[in-house]
XYZ file of N, CA and C in Angstrom:
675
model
N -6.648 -12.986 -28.804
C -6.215 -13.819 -27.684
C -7.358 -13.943 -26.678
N -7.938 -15.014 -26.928
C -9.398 -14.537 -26.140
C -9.150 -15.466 -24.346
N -9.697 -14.669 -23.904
C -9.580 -14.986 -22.199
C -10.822 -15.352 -21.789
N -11.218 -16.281 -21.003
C -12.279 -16.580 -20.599
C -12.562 -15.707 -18.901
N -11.673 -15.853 -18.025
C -11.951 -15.706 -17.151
C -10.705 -15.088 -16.331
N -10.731 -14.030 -15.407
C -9.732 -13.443 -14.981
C -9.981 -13.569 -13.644
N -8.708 -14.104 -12.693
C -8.867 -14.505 -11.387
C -7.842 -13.600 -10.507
N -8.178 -12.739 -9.200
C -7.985 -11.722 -9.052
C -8.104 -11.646 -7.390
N -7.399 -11.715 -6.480
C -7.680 -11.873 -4.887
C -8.017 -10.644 -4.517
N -9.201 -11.216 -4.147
C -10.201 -10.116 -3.498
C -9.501 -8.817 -2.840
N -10.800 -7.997 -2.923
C -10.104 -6.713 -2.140
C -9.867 -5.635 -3.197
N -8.505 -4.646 -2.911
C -7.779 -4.242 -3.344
C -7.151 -4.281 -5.106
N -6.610 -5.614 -4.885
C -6.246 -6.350 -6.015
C -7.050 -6.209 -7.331
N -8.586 -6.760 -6.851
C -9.702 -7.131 -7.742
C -10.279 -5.405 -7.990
N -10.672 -4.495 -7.611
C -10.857 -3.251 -7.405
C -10.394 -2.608 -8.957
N -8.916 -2.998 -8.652
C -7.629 -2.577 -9.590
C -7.842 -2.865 -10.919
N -8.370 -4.120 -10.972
C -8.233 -4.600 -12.542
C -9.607 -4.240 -12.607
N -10.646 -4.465 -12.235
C -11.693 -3.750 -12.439
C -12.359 -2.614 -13.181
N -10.953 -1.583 -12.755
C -10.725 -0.289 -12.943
C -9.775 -0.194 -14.105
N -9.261 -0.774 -14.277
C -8.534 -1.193 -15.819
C -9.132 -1.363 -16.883
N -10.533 -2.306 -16.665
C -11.533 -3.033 -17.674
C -12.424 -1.545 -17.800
N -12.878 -0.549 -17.239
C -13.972 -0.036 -16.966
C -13.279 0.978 -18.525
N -12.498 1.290 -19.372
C -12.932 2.367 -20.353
C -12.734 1.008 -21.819
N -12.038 -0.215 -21.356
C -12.217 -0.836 -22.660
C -13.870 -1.239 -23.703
N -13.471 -1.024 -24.444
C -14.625 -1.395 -25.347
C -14.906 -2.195 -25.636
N -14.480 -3.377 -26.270
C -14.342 -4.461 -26.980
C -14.978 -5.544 -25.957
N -15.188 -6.808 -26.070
C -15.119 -7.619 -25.233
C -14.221 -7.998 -23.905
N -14.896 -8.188 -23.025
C -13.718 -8.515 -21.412
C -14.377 -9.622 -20.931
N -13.179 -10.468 -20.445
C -13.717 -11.920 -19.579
C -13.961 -11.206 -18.422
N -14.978 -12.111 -17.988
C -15.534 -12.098 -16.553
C -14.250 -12.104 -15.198
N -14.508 -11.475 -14.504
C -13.518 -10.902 -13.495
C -14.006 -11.444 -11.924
N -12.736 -12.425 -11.179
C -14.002 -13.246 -10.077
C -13.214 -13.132 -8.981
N -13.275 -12.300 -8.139
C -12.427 -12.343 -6.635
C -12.431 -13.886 -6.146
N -10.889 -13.823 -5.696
C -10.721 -15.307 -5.007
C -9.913 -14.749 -3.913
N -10.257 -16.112 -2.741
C -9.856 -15.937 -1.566
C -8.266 -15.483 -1.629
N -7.449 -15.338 -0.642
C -6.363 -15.453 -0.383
C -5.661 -16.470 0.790
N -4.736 -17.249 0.010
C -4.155 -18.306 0.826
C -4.842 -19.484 -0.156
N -3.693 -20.450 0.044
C -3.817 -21.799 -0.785
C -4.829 -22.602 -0.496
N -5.119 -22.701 0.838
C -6.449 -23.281 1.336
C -7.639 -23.330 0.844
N -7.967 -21.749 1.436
C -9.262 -21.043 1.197
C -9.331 -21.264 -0.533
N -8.289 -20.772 -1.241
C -8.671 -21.110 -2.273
C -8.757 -22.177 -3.162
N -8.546 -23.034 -2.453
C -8.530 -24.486 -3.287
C -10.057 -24.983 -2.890
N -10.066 -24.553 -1.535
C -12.050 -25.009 -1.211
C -12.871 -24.649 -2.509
N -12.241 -22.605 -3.010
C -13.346 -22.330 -3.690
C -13.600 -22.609 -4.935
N -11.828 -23.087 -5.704
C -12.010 -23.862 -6.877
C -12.873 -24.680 -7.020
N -12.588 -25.685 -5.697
C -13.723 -26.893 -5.948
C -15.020 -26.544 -5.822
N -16.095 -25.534 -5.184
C -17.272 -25.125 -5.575
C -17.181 -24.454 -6.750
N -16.581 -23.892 -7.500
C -16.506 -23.124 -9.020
C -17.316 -24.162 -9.825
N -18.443 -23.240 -10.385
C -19.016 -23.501 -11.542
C -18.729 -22.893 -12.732
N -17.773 -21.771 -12.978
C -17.409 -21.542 -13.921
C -16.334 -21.572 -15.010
N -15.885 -22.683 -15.176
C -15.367 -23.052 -16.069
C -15.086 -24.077 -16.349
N -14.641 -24.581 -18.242
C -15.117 -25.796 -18.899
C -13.578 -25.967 -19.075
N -13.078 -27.107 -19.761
C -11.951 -27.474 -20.719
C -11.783 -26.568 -21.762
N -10.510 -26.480 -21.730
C -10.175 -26.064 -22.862
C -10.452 -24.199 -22.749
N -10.936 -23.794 -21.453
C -11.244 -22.372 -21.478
C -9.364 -21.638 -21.235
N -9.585 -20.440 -21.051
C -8.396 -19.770 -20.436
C -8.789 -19.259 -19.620
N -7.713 -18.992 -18.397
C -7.529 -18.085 -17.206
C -6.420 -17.676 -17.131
N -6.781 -16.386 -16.688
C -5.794 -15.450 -16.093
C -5.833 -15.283 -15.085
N -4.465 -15.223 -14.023
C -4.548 -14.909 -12.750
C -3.663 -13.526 -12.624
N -4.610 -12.576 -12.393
C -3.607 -11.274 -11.923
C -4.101 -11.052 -10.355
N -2.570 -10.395 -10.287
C -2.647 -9.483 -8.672
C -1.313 -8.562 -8.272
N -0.956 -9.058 -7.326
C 0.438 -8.350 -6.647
C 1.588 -9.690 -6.291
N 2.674 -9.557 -6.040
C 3.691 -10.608 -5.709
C 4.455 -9.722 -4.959
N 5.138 -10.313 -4.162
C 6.753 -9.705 -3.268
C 7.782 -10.169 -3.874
N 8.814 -9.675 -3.738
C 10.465 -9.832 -4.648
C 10.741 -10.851 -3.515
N 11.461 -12.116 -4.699
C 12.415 -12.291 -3.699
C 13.764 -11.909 -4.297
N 14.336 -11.014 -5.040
C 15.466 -11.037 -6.219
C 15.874 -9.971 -6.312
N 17.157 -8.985 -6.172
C 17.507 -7.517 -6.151
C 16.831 -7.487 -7.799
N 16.533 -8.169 -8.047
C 16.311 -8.039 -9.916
C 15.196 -7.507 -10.221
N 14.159 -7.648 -9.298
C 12.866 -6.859 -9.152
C 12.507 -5.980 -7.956
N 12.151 -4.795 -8.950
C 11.545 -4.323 -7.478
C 10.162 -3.951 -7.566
N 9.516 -2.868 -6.774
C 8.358 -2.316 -6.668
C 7.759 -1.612 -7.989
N 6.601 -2.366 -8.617
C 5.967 -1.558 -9.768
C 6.276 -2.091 -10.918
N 7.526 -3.599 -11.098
C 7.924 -4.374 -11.763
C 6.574 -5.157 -12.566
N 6.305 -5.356 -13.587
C 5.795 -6.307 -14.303
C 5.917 -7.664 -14.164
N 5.876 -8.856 -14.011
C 6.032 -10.118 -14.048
C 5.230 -10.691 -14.418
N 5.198 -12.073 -15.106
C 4.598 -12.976 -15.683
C 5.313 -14.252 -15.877
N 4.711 -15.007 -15.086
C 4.934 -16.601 -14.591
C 5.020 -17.296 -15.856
N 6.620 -18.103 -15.022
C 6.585 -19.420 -16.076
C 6.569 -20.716 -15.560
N 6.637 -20.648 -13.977
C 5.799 -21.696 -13.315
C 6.020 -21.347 -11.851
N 5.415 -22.291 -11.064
C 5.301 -22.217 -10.234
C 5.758 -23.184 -9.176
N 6.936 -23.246 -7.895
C 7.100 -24.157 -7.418
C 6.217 -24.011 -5.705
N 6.026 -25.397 -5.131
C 5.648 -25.272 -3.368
C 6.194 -25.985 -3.060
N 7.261 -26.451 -1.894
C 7.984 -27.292 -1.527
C 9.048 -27.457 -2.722
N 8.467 -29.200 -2.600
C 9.553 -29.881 -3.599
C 8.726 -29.925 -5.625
N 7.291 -29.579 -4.987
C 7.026 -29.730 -6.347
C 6.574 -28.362 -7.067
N 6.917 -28.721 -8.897
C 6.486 -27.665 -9.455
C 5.566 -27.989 -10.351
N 4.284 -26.870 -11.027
C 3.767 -26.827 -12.151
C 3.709 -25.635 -12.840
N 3.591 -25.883 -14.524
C 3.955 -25.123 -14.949
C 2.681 -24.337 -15.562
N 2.899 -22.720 -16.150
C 1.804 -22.203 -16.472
C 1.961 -22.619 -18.297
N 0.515 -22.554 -19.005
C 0.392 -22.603 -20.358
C 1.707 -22.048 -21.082
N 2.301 -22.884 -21.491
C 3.311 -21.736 -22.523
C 2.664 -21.234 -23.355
N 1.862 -21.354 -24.275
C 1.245 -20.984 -25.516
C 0.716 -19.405 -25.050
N -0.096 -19.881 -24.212
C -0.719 -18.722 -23.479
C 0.086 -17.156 -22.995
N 1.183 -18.230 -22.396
C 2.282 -17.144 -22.024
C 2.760 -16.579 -22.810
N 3.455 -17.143 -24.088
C 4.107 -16.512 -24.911
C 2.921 -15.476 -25.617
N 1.855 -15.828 -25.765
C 1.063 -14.500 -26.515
C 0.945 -13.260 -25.621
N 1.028 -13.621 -24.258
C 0.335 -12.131 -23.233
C 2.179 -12.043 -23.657
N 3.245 -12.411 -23.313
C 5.018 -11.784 -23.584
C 4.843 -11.014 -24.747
N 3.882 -11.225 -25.722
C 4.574 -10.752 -27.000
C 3.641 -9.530 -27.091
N 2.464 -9.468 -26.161
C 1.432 -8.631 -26.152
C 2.533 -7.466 -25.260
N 2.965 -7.691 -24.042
C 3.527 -6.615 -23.237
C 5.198 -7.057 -22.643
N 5.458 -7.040 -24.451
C 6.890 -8.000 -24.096
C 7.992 -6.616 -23.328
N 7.878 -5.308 -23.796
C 8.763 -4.407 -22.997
C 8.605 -4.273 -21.667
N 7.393 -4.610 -21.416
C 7.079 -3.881 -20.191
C 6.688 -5.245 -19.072
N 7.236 -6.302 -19.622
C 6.916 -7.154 -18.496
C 8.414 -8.532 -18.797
N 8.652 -9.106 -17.710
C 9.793 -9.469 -17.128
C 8.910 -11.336 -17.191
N 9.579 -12.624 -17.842
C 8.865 -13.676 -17.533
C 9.951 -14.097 -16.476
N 9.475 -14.512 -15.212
C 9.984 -15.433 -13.673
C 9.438 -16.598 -13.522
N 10.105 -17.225 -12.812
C 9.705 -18.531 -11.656
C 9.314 -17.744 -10.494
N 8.293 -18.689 -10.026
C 7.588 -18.073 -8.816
C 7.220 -18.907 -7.705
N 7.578 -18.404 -6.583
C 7.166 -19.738 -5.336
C 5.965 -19.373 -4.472
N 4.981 -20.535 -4.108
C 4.130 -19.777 -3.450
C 4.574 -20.423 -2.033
N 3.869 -19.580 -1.398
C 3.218 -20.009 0.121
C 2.284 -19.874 1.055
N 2.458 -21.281 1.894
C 1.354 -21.352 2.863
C 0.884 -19.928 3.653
N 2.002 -18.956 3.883
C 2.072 -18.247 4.917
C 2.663 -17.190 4.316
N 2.529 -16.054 5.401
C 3.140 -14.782 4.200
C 4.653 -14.385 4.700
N 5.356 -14.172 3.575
C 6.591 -14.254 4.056
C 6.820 -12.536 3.764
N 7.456 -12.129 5.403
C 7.589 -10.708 5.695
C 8.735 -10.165 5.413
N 9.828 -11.137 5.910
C 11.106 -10.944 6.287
C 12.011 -10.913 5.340
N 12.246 -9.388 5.255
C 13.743 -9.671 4.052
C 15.029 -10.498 3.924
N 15.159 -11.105 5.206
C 16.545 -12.173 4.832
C 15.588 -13.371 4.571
N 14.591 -13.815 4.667
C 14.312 -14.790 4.494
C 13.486 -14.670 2.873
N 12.840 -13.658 2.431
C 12.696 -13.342 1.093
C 13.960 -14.048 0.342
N 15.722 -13.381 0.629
C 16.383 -13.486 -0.087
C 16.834 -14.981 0.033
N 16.518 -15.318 1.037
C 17.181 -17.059 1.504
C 16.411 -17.597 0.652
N 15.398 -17.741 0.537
C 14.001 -18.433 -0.105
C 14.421 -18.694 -1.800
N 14.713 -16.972 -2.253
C 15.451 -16.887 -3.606
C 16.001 -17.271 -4.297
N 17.380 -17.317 -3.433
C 18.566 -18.270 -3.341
C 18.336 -19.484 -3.607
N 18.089 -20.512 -2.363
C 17.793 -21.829 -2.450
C 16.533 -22.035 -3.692
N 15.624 -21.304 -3.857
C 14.935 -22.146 -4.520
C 14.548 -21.451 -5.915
N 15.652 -21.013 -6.004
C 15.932 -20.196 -7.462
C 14.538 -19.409 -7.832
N 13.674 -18.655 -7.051
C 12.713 -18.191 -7.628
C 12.606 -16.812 -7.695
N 11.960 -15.741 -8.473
C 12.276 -14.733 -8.041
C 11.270 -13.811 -7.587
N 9.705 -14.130 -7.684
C 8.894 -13.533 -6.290
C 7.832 -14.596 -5.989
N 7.115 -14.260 -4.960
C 6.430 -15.353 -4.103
C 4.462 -14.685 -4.255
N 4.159 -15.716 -4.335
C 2.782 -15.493 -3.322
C 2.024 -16.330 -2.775
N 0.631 -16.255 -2.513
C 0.237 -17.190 -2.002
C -1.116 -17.781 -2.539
N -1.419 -17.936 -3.955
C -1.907 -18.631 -4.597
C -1.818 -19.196 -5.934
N -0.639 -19.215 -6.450
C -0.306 -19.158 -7.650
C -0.173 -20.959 -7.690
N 0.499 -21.715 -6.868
C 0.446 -23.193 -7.383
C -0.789 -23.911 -6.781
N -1.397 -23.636 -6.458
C -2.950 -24.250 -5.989
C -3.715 -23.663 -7.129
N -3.652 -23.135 -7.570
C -4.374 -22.548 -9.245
C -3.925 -23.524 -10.097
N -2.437 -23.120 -9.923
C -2.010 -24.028 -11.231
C -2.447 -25.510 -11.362
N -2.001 -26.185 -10.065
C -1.976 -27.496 -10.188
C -4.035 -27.984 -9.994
N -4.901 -26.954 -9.699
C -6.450 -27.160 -10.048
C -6.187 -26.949 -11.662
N -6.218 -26.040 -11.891
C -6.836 -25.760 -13.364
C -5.769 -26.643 -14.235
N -4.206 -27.183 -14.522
C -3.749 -27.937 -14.929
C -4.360 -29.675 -15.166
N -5.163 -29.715 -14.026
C -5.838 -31.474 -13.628
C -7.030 -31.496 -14.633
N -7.378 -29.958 -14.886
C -8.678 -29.502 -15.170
C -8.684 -29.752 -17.073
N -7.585 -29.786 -17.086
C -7.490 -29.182 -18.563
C -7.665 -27.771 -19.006
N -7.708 -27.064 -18.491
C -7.440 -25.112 -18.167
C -6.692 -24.756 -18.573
N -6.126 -24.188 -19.602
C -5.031 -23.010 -20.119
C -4.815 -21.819 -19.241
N -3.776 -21.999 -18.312
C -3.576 -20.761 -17.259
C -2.597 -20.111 -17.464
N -2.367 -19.074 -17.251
C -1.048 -17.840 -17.357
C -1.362 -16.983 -15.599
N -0.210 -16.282 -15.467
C -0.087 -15.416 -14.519
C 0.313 -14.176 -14.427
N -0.097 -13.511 -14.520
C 0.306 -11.896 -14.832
C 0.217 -11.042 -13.193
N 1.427 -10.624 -12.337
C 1.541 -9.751 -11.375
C 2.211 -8.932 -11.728
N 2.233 -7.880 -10.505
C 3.311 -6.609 -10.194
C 3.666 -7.261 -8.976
N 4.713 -6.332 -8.567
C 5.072 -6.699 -7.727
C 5.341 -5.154 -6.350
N 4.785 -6.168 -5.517
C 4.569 -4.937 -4.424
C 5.557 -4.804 -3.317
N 6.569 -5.305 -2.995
C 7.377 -5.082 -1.924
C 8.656 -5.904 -2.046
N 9.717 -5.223 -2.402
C 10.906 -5.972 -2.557
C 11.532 -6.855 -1.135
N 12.916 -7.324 -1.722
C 13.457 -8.509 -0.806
C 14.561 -7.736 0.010
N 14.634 -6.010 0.163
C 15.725 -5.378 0.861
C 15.127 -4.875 2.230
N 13.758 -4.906 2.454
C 13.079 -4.451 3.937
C 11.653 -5.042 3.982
N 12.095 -5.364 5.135
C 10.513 -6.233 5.888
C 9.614 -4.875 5.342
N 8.160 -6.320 5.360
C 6.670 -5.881 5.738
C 6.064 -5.932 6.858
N 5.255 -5.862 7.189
C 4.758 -5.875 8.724
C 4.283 -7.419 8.163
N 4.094 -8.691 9.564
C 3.886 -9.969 9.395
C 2.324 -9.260 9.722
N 1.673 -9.587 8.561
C -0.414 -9.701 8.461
C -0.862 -10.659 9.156
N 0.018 -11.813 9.084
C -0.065 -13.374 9.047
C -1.749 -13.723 10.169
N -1.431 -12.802 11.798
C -2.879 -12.651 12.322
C -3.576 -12.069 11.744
N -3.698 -11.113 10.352
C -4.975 -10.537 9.986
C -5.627 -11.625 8.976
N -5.040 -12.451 8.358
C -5.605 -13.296 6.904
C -6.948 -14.132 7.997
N -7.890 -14.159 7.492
C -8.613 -15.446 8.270
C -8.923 -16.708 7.554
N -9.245 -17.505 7.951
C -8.867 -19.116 7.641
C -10.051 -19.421 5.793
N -10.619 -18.199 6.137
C -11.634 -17.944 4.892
C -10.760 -17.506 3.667
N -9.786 -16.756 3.990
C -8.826 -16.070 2.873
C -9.305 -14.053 2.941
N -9.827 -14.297 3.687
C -9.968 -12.819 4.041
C -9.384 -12.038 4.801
N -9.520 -10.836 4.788
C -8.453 -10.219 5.608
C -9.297 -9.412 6.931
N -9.117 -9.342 8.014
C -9.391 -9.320 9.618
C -9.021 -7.313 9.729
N -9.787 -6.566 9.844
C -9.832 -5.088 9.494
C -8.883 -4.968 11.041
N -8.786 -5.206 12.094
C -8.294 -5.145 13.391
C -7.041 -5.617 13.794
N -7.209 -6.819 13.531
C -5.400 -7.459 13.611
C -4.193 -6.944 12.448
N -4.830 -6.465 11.277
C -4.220 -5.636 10.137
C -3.846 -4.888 10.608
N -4.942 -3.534 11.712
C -4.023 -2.248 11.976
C -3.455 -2.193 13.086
N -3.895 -3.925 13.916
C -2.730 -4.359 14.950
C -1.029 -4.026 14.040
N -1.233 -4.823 13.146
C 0.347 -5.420 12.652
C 0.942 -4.076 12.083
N -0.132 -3.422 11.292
C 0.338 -2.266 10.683
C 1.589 -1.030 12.275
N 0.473 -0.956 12.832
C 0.973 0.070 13.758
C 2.109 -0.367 14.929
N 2.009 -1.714 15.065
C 3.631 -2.286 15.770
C 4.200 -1.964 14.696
N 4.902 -1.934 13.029
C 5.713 -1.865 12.612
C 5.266 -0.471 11.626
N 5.462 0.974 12.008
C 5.053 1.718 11.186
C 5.739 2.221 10.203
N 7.115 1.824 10.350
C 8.241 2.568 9.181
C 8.065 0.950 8.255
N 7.762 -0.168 8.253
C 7.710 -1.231 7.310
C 5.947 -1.091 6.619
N 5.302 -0.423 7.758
C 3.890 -0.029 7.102
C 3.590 0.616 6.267
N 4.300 2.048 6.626
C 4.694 3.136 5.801
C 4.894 3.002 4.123
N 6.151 1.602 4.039
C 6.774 1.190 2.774
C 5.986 0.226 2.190
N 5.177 -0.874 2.760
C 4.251 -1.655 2.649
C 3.237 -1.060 1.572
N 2.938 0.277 2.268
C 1.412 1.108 1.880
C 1.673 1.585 0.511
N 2.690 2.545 0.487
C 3.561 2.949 -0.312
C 3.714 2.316 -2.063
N 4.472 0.884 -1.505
C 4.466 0.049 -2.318
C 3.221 -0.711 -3.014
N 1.777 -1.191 -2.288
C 1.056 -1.957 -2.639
C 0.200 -0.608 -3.354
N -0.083 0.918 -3.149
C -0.999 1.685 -4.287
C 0.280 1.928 -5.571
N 1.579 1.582 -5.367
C 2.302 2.007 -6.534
C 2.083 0.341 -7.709
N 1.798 -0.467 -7.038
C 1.377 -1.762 -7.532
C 0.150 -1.897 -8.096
N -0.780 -1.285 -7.352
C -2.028 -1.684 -7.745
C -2.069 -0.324 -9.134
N -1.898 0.798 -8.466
C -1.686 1.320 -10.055
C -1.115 0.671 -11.310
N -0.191 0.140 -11.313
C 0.522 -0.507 -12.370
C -0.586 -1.674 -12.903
N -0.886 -2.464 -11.672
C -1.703 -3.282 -12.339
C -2.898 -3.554 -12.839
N -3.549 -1.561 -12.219
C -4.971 -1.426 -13.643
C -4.468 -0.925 -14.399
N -3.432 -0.258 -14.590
C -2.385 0.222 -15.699
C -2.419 -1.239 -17.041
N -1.746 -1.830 -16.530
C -1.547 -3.279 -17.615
C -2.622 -4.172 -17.787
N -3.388 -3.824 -17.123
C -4.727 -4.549 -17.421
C -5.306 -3.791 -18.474
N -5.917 -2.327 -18.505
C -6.300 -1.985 -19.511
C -5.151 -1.629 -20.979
N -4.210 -1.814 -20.538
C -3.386 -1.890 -21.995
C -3.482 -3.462 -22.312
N -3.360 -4.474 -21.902
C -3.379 -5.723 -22.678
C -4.618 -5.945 -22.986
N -5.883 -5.453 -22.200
C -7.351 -5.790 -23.003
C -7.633 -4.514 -24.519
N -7.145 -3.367 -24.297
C -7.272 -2.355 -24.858
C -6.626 -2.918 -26.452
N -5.259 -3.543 -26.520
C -4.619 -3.553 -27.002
C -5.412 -5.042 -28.200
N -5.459 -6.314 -26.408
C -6.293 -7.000 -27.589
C -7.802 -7.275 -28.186
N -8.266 -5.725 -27.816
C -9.511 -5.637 -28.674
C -9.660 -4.682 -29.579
N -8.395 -4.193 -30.137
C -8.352 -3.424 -31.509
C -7.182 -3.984 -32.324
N -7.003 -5.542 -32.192
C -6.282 -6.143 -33.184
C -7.394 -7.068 -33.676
């Protein structure tokens, strides 16, 4: 199942899978931090020089629940993606091989992204509800709908870091308009809300474990078949 390129929001996230790739043997696609937020990252698609037709991408990272059906440390893997009123969808072909690669251990969803980060557990579950999805982030249909125009074979592979039963602290002042994250207004937001920080923190190293966890089992796995 060969992968060309693995797309991974900076930071944390990218660190993770990193650290996943580092005992496989076999061949590994190239691994490329991208901004965070739909914006920032749609600028950097359009400077991307790396990739042709007909390649594959993978997008891993973290997601939030919106669904009592998932919680923290959950597996997921996209079967499309809606924003507003519109949706696109990820590669089926693609998808169905990474399902059949880590079909126990991973869950296929609909997924909504957004402009903005959504903190709030009633509004996680409102979001759910109405728009039948069951976790969110904030770059998954600005991928899709670039690399779809592109002719790109894309899939989505997250965990998921913070369920839809208790707020996160709102980051929303730490992201900067770059897709980066602001070291000051973070431990602003963190420390006004320290019992949602607490669970936040909690949740995103029990995530990021999982997700160099499944990174080196699906490369591990498909470079000794």
């Amino acid at each position: 199942m060969p992968i060309n390129t693995i797309l991974v929001p900076q930071g944390a996230e990218y660190k993770a899978v990193c650290r996943g790739l580092n005992s496989v043997t076999g061949s590994i696609p190239k691994v490329v931090p991208i901004p965070v937020g739909m914006k920032p990252l749609l600028k950097y698609l359009q400077q991307g020089q790396f990739l042709t037709p007909k390649s594959r991408v993978l997008i891993m990272g973290i997601c939030g629940s919106l669904s009592d059906r998932y919680t923290v440390g959950d597996i997921v893997l996209y079967q499309d993606c809606v924003y507003q009123t519109q949706l696109q969808e990820c590669d089926r072909t693609f998808t169905t091989q990474l399902h059949s690669c880590l079909s126990e251990k991973v869950s296929l969803v609909n997924s909504l992204t957004s402009d903005r980060l959504i903190w709030s557990a009633p509004e996680k579950r409102h979001l759910g509800e109405t728009l039948a999805a069951d976790v969110v982030d904030m770059e998954g249909f600005t991928a899709l709908e670039f690399f779809n125009a592109a002719g790109v074979s894309v899939a989505m592979l997250r965990v998921v870091s913070d369920d839809c039963q208790h707020n996160i602290p709102d980051l929303t002042p730490a992201i900067n308009s770059d897709g980066s994250l602001n070291p000051l207004p973070l431990a602003i937001a963190m420390l006004r809300q320290p019992f949602a920080a607490t669970r936040l923190i909690r949740g995103s190293l029990i995530a990021l474990k999982v997700l160099e966890q499944v990174t080196n089992l699906l490369f591990s796995g498909s470079s000794n078949k």
